[in-house]
Coordinates of C-alpha atoms and ligand atoms in Angstrom, one line a residue:
M1490 CA 25.4 6.0 -41.9
T1491 CA 25.9 3.7 -39.2
M1492 CA 29.2 4.1 -37.2
I1493 CA 29.1 1.4 -34.6
Q1494 CA 29.7 -2.1 -35.6
V1495 CA 27.3 -5.3 -34.7
P1496 CA 28.9 -7.3 -33.1
I1497 CA 29.8 -5.1 -30.7
Q1498 CA 33.8 -6.2 -29.8
K1499 CA 34.2 -4.6 -26.7
P1500 CA 32.6 -2.5 -23.7
L1501 CA 30.8 0.9 -24.9
D1502 CA 32.7 3.2 -23.6
I1503 CA 29.9 5.6 -23.0
P1504 CA 31.3 9.3 -21.8
N1505 CA 33.1 9.2 -24.5
L1506 CA 31.1 8.9 -27.3
S1507 CA 30.6 11.1 -29.8
K1508 CA 26.8 12.7 -30.5
S1509 CA 26.1 11.0 -32.7
E1510 CA 27.0 7.3 -31.7
L1511 CA 24.8 8.3 -28.9
K1512 CA 22.4 9.1 -31.4
E1513 CA 22.8 5.4 -32.9
L1514 CA 22.6 3.9 -29.7
I1515 CA 19.1 5.7 -28.7
Q1516 CA 18.0 4.5 -31.8
A1517 CA 19.2 1.1 -32.1
Q1518 CA 16.7 -1.7 -33.1
G1519 CA 17.5 -4.9 -34.5
E1520 CA 21.4 -7.0 -34.1
L1521 CA 22.6 -3.2 -32.7
Q1522 CA 19.4 -3.0 -29.8
Q1523 CA 20.4 -7.0 -28.9
D1524 CA 23.6 -6.7 -28.5
L1525 CA 23.1 -3.0 -26.3
F1526 CA 20.5 -5.4 -24.4
R1527 CA 23.2 -7.7 -23.5
Q1528 CA 25.8 -5.8 -22.7
A1529 CA 23.9 -4.0 -20.0
R1530 CA 22.8 -7.1 -18.5
E1531 CA 26.0 -8.0 -18.7
V1532 CA 27.3 -5.1 -16.6
R1533 CA 24.2 -5.6 -14.2
Q1534 CA 25.2 -8.9 -13.6
Q1535 CA 28.8 -7.5 -13.3
A1536 CA 28.0 -5.3 -10.8
G1537 CA 26.6 -7.2 -8.3
V1538 CA 23.4 -5.8 -9.2
D1539 CA 21.3 -8.5 -10.7
E1540 CA 18.9 -8.7 -8.4
V1541 CA 15.2 -7.1 -8.7
L1542 CA 14.4 -5.1 -5.9
L1543 CA 10.9 -4.4 -4.9
R1544 CA 10.0 -0.9 -3.6
G1545 CA 6.1 -0.1 -2.2
V1546 CA 5.1 3.3 -3.5
I1547 CA 2.0 5.1 -1.8
E1548 CA 0.9 8.1 -3.2
I1549 CA 0.3 10.2 -0.2
S1550 CA -1.0 13.8 -1.9
N1551 CA -1.8 14.8 -5.6
Y1552 CA -2.1 18.3 -4.7
C1553 CA 0.8 19.8 -6.5
Q1554 CA 2.3 23.1 -6.8
K1555 CA 3.7 22.8 -10.4
N1556 CA 2.0 22.9 -13.9
C1557 CA 4.3 20.4 -15.8
D1558 CA 2.7 19.8 -19.2
Y1559 CA 2.4 16.3 -18.9
C1560 CA 0.9 15.9 -15.9
A1561 CA -2.7 16.3 -15.1
M1562 CA -1.9 17.2 -11.3
R1563 CA -0.8 20.2 -12.4
A1564 CA -1.9 23.0 -10.5
A1565 CA -3.9 24.6 -13.2
N1566 CA -6.4 21.4 -13.6
P1567 CA -9.4 22.4 -11.7
K1568 CA -11.0 19.0 -13.1
L1569 CA -9.0 17.0 -11.0
N1570 CA -10.3 15.8 -7.5
R1571 CA -8.1 16.6 -4.5
Y1572 CA -6.8 14.0 -1.7
R1573 CA -3.9 13.9 1.0
M1574 CA -3.4 10.5 3.2
A1575 CA -3.1 11.6 6.9
A1576 CA -0.4 9.6 9.1
E1577 CA -2.5 6.9 10.0
E1578 CA -3.6 5.8 6.8
I1579 CA -0.1 5.2 5.4
L1580 CA 1.2 3.8 8.3
E1581 CA -1.2 1.4 8.3
I1582 CA -0.5 1.0 4.5
A1583 CA 3.1 0.0 6.0
D1584 CA 2.2 -2.4 8.2
Q1585 CA 0.8 -4.6 5.6
I1586 CA 4.4 -3.2 3.0
A1587 CA 5.9 -4.4 6.1
Q1588 CA 4.9 -8.5 5.8
M1589 CA 6.0 -8.9 2.6
D1590 CA 9.4 -9.1 0.2
I1591 CA 9.6 -5.8 -0.1
S1592 CA 12.8 -4.1 0.3
I1593 CA 11.7 0.0 0.5
L1594 CA 9.1 2.3 1.4
F1595 CA 8.1 4.8 -0.9
L1596 CA 6.4 7.6 -0.5
Q1597 CA 5.2 10.2 -2.8
A1598 CA 3.3 13.2 -4.0
G1599 CA 2.9 15.6 -5.7
Q1600 CA 4.7 19.3 -4.7
D1601 CA 3.1 19.8 -1.6
P1602 CA 3.9 21.2 1.1
Q1603 CA 1.2 21.1 3.3
S1604 CA 1.9 17.3 3.1
D1605 CA 5.3 18.1 5.0
S1606 CA 3.5 17.4 8.5
V1607 CA 2.2 14.2 7.7
V1608 CA 6.1 12.7 6.5
E1609 CA 7.4 14.4 9.0
E1610 CA 4.7 12.2 11.3
V1611 CA 5.7 9.1 9.1
I1612 CA 9.1 8.7 9.1
P1613 CA 10.1 8.4 12.4
E1614 CA 7.7 5.9 12.9
I1615 CA 7.9 3.8 10.2
K1616 CA 12.0 3.6 11.0
R1617 CA 11.1 3.1 14.5
R1618 CA 8.7 0.0 13.6
Y1619 CA 11.0 -1.5 10.9
N1620 CA 14.1 -1.4 9.4
F1621 CA 12.9 -0.1 6.4
P1622 CA 14.6 2.5 3.7
V1623 CA 12.6 5.3 3.2
L1624 CA 12.2 6.7 0.1
L1625 CA 10.8 9.8 -1.1
C1626 CA 9.6 11.8 -4.4
M1627 CA 8.0 15.0 -3.5
G1628 CA 9.4 18.0 -5.8
E1629 CA 11.6 20.8 -5.6
R1630 CA 11.5 21.8 -1.9
P1631 CA 13.5 24.2 0.6
Q1632 CA 17.0 23.1 1.0
N1633 CA 15.9 23.4 5.2
V1634 CA 13.0 21.2 3.9
Y1635 CA 15.4 18.2 2.4
Q1636 CA 17.6 18.6 5.8
R1637 CA 14.5 18.0 8.5
F1638 CA 13.4 15.0 6.2
A1639 CA 16.9 13.6 6.3
Q1640 CA 17.2 14.2 10.1
L1641 CA 14.4 12.4 10.8
G1642 CA 16.0 9.9 8.8
A1643 CA 14.4 9.7 5.1
D1644 CA 17.2 7.7 3.1
S1645 CA 17.1 8.5 -0.1
Y1646 CA 15.0 10.9 -2.4
I1647 CA 13.9 10.7 -6.5
L1648 CA 13.9 14.6 -8.3
K1649 CA 14.2 13.4 -11.8
F1650 CA 15.1 16.6 -14.3
E1651 CA 12.8 15.4 -16.8
V1652 CA 14.1 17.4 -19.8
S1653 CA 18.0 18.8 -19.5
N1654 CA 17.4 21.2 -22.2
P1655 CA 16.8 24.7 -20.7
E1656 CA 14.8 26.4 -22.8
L1657 CA 13.1 22.8 -23.6
H1658 CA 12.4 22.5 -19.5
R1659 CA 10.9 26.1 -18.5
D1660 CA 8.7 25.5 -22.0
I1661 CA 7.5 22.0 -20.6
I1662 CA 7.9 22.7 -16.7
H1663 CA 7.6 26.2 -16.0
T1664 CA 10.6 27.0 -14.3
P1665 CA 14.4 26.8 -14.8
L1666 CA 16.5 23.3 -14.7
E1667 CA 18.7 25.6 -12.7
R1668 CA 16.6 25.5 -9.6
R1669 CA 16.0 21.4 -9.9
L1670 CA 19.8 20.2 -10.7
Q1671 CA 20.1 23.2 -6.8
C1672 CA 18.0 20.6 -5.4
L1673 CA 19.9 17.9 -6.9
R1674 CA 22.4 18.9 -4.6
W1675 CA 21.2 19.8 -1.3
L1676 CA 19.9 16.4 -1.9
Q1677 CA 23.3 15.1 -1.8
E1678 CA 24.8 17.5 0.4
A1679 CA 21.7 16.7 3.4
G1680 CA 23.2 13.2 2.8
F1681 CA 20.3 11.1 0.7
E1682 CA 20.6 8.8 -2.3
V1683 CA 19.2 10.3 -4.9
G1684 CA 17.6 9.2 -8.0
T1685 CA 17.1 11.3 -11.1
G1686 CA 16.5 10.8 -14.9
N1687 CA 13.9 12.3 -18.0
I1688 CA 10.7 11.5 -19.9
V1689 CA 10.6 10.0 -23.2
G1690 CA 8.5 12.0 -26.1
L1691 CA 7.6 14.9 -24.7
R1692 CA 7.0 18.1 -27.2
G1693 CA 9.8 19.6 -29.3
Q1694 CA 12.1 16.9 -27.3
T1695 CA 15.0 16.2 -30.2
L1696 CA 17.4 13.4 -30.5
D1697 CA 19.9 15.6 -29.7
H1698 CA 18.3 16.2 -26.2
L1699 CA 17.9 13.0 -25.4
V1700 CA 21.8 12.8 -26.4
E1701 CA 22.0 16.2 -23.4
D1702 CA 19.9 13.9 -21.2
I1703 CA 21.9 10.7 -21.6
R1704 CA 25.2 13.3 -20.6
L1705 CA 23.2 15.0 -17.1
A1706 CA 22.7 11.8 -15.9
L1707 CA 26.0 11.0 -15.9
E1708 CA 27.2 13.8 -14.4
I1709 CA 24.9 14.1 -12.0
Q1710 CA 26.6 10.4 -10.9
P1711 CA 22.9 9.6 -9.0
N1712 CA 22.3 6.3 -7.2
F1713 CA 19.4 5.5 -9.1
V1714 CA 17.9 6.8 -12.3
S1715 CA 14.8 6.2 -14.8
S1716 CA 13.8 7.0 -18.3
S1717 CA 9.6 6.9 -18.6
P1718 CA 8.1 7.0 -22.4
F1719 CA 5.6 10.0 -22.0
I1720 CA 2.3 8.8 -21.8
P1721 CA -0.2 11.3 -22.9
N1722 CA -3.0 12.5 -19.6
Q1723 CA -6.2 14.0 -20.1
D1724 CA -6.8 17.8 -19.2
T1725 CA -2.9 18.5 -20.0
P1726 CA -1.4 20.8 -23.0
L1727 CA 0.4 17.9 -23.9
E1728 CA -2.7 15.4 -24.0
N1729 CA -3.3 15.2 -27.7
I1730 CA 0.8 14.3 -28.8
G1731 CA 1.6 10.6 -28.9
C1732 CA 3.0 8.4 -26.6
G1733 CA 6.5 8.6 -26.4
N1734 CA 8.8 5.8 -28.3
L1735 CA 9.0 2.7 -26.5
D1736 CA 12.6 1.6 -27.9
Y1737 CA 14.2 5.0 -27.2
T1738 CA 13.3 4.7 -23.3
L1739 CA 14.1 1.3 -23.3
N1740 CA 18.0 1.9 -25.2
T1741 CA 18.1 4.8 -23.1
M1742 CA 17.6 2.4 -19.8
A1743 CA 20.5 -0.1 -21.1
I1744 CA 22.8 3.7 -21.7
Y1745 CA 22.4 4.1 -18.4
R1746 CA 22.9 1.0 -16.9
I1747 CA 26.4 0.2 -19.1
A1748 CA 27.4 4.0 -18.3
L1749 CA 26.8 4.4 -14.5
K1750 CA 27.0 0.2 -13.8
T1751 CA 25.7 -0.1 -9.9
P1752 CA 22.4 2.3 -9.4
L1753 CA 19.0 1.0 -9.0
I1754 CA 17.1 1.2 -12.3
P1755 CA 13.1 1.3 -12.5
T1756 CA 11.4 -0.9 -15.2
V1757 CA 8.4 2.0 -14.6
S1758 CA 5.1 1.0 -15.5
A1759 CA 4.6 3.2 -17.9
L1760 CA 6.5 0.7 -20.2
E1761 CA 3.7 -1.5 -19.3
K1762 CA 0.8 0.3 -20.5
I1763 CA 2.0 1.5 -23.8
Q1764 CA 2.9 -2.8 -24.2
P1765 CA 2.3 -6.0 -22.6
D1766 CA 5.6 -6.9 -21.0
G1767 CA 6.7 -3.6 -21.4
Q1768 CA 7.9 -4.1 -18.0
L1769 CA 9.7 -7.1 -18.9
M1770 CA 11.6 -5.8 -21.7
G1771 CA 12.9 -2.9 -19.3
L1772 CA 14.4 -6.1 -17.0
N1773 CA 16.0 -7.4 -20.4
A1774 CA 17.4 -4.0 -20.9
G1775 CA 19.3 -3.7 -17.6
A1776 CA 16.6 -2.8 -15.1
N1777 CA 16.5 -4.2 -11.2
V1778 CA 13.3 -2.0 -9.8
M1779 CA 9.7 -2.5 -9.7
T1780 CA 7.6 -0.5 -8.0
I1781 CA 4.5 -2.2 -6.2
N1782 CA 1.2 -0.1 -5.8
F1783 CA -0.2 0.3 -2.9
T1784 CA -2.4 3.2 -2.8
P1785 CA -5.2 2.5 -1.8
P1786 CA -8.4 2.1 -4.7
E1787 CA -9.9 5.2 -3.1
Y1788 CA -6.9 7.3 -3.8
R1789 CA -5.3 5.4 -7.4
E1790 CA -7.3 7.0 -9.8
K1791 CA -7.1 10.6 -8.9
Y1792 CA -2.9 9.5 -8.6
S1793 CA -3.1 10.6 -12.9
I1794 CA 0.5 11.3 -13.1
Y1795 CA 0.3 8.5 -16.4
S1796 CA -3.1 8.4 -17.1
K1797 CA -6.7 7.8 -15.8
K1798 CA -6.3 4.4 -16.7
R1799 CA -2.8 3.7 -15.8
F1800 CA -1.2 0.3 -15.3
I1801 CA -1.5 -0.7 -11.6
V1802 CA 1.8 -2.7 -10.6
S1803 CA 0.6 -5.8 -8.5
L1804 CA 2.9 -8.3 -6.3
D1805 CA 1.6 -11.1 -8.4
H1806 CA 2.9 -9.3 -11.6
A1807 CA 6.1 -8.0 -10.9
L1808 CA 7.1 -11.5 -9.5
N1809 CA 6.1 -13.3 -12.4
T1810 CA 8.0 -10.7 -14.6
I1811 CA 10.8 -10.8 -12.7
E1812 CA 10.4 -14.9 -12.8
R1813 CA 10.3 -14.4 -17.0
A1814 CA 13.1 -12.5 -16.8
G1815 CA 15.2 -14.7 -15.9
L1816 CA 16.1 -13.1 -12.4
R1817 CA 16.0 -13.4 -8.9
L1818 CA 14.2 -11.5 -6.2
K1819 CA 16.7 -9.3 -3.8
V1820 CA 15.1 -9.5 -0.3
L1821 CA 16.3 -7.5 2.9
S1822 CA 18.7 -9.7 4.8
Ligands
5AD130 N1 4.5 10.7 -19.4 C1 5.2 10.0 -18.1 N2 6.2 10.4 -16.9 C2 5.3 10.6 -16.1 N3 5.6 11.5 -15.1 C3 4.3 12.0 -14.6 N4 4.0 12.2 -15.7 C4 4.3 11.8 -16.4 C5 3.4 11.2 -18.0 N5 2.7 11.7 -18.4 C6 6.4 11.3 -14.2 C7 7.4 12.2 -14.3 C8 7.3 12.2 -12.8 C9 7.1 10.8 -12.2 C10 6.7 10.7 -11.1 O1 6.4 10.3 -13.2 O2 9.0 11.8 -14.4 O3 8.7 12.5 -12.0

């Protein structure tokens, strides 16, 4: 039975929707889905965050202490060749990124304490050379590490909760959800802008779990938030389950946009991996960020977060996608 009437007449009051209404939105197709996307685009425009921002990511280490069942960088995967980039290599690439219309330098790594010294060398140098915001994504770390990164000048940090149900979180990620939430609070206390988000389509995940994901994201009040479809990854416990549902992912992104209004919402490369033009669909569902990959080719294949053959986003692909969405690029003033 449907509860939400199309066309949707007034702005959706997401925090006050019932669980069944949220489930209906997550599963929306046809006219309801088009209405949901239209409303997400209107919210994006009214919130003044309609221009698409580009991040340049360098994946600096694929060592990881964790054992997330969906990720081939998990510590227990002996088949992966590991690498850790040196500060010099990273700074050389940062130089290239600084010459393009890219607004944010994004350093990503597995949860690898040994890359701390590299990052601690790189952050102040980048801040000295350019006017770049620096975004980090380096996992669950002690509070003092977050404080140090912030003091050195890093601006923002992504720590996705990935899956919000505590039992399912432990089952798939093998550490407590509470620890991850504690880390998010430490990051906010350290002065970071924080990003979080979920994966859609993990083993044992139900629509009820996806509703919990949305409610947790609203509670965190992040500065950026993402939803990514699960991509089965070789040499992981989840290698034989199917991809996450594209529509559920896009609908979740639209719901995040309508509920949270201003955050940066990336249209992730995993969307393009499961369907050509998937990232364009993400922009049409309310996203406003794309991440261009600047990891040197010799390391890229080893950074196997989605799958060995992940979709590598180039600047051309991003600019083309933004143009086809009828949007403009945000350039740093
Ligand atoms: N499918 C979808 N998302 C994944 N991530 C890692 N592995 C996968 C996968 N197999 C996402 C996680 C992580 C981000 C860097 O990539 O959400 O936070």
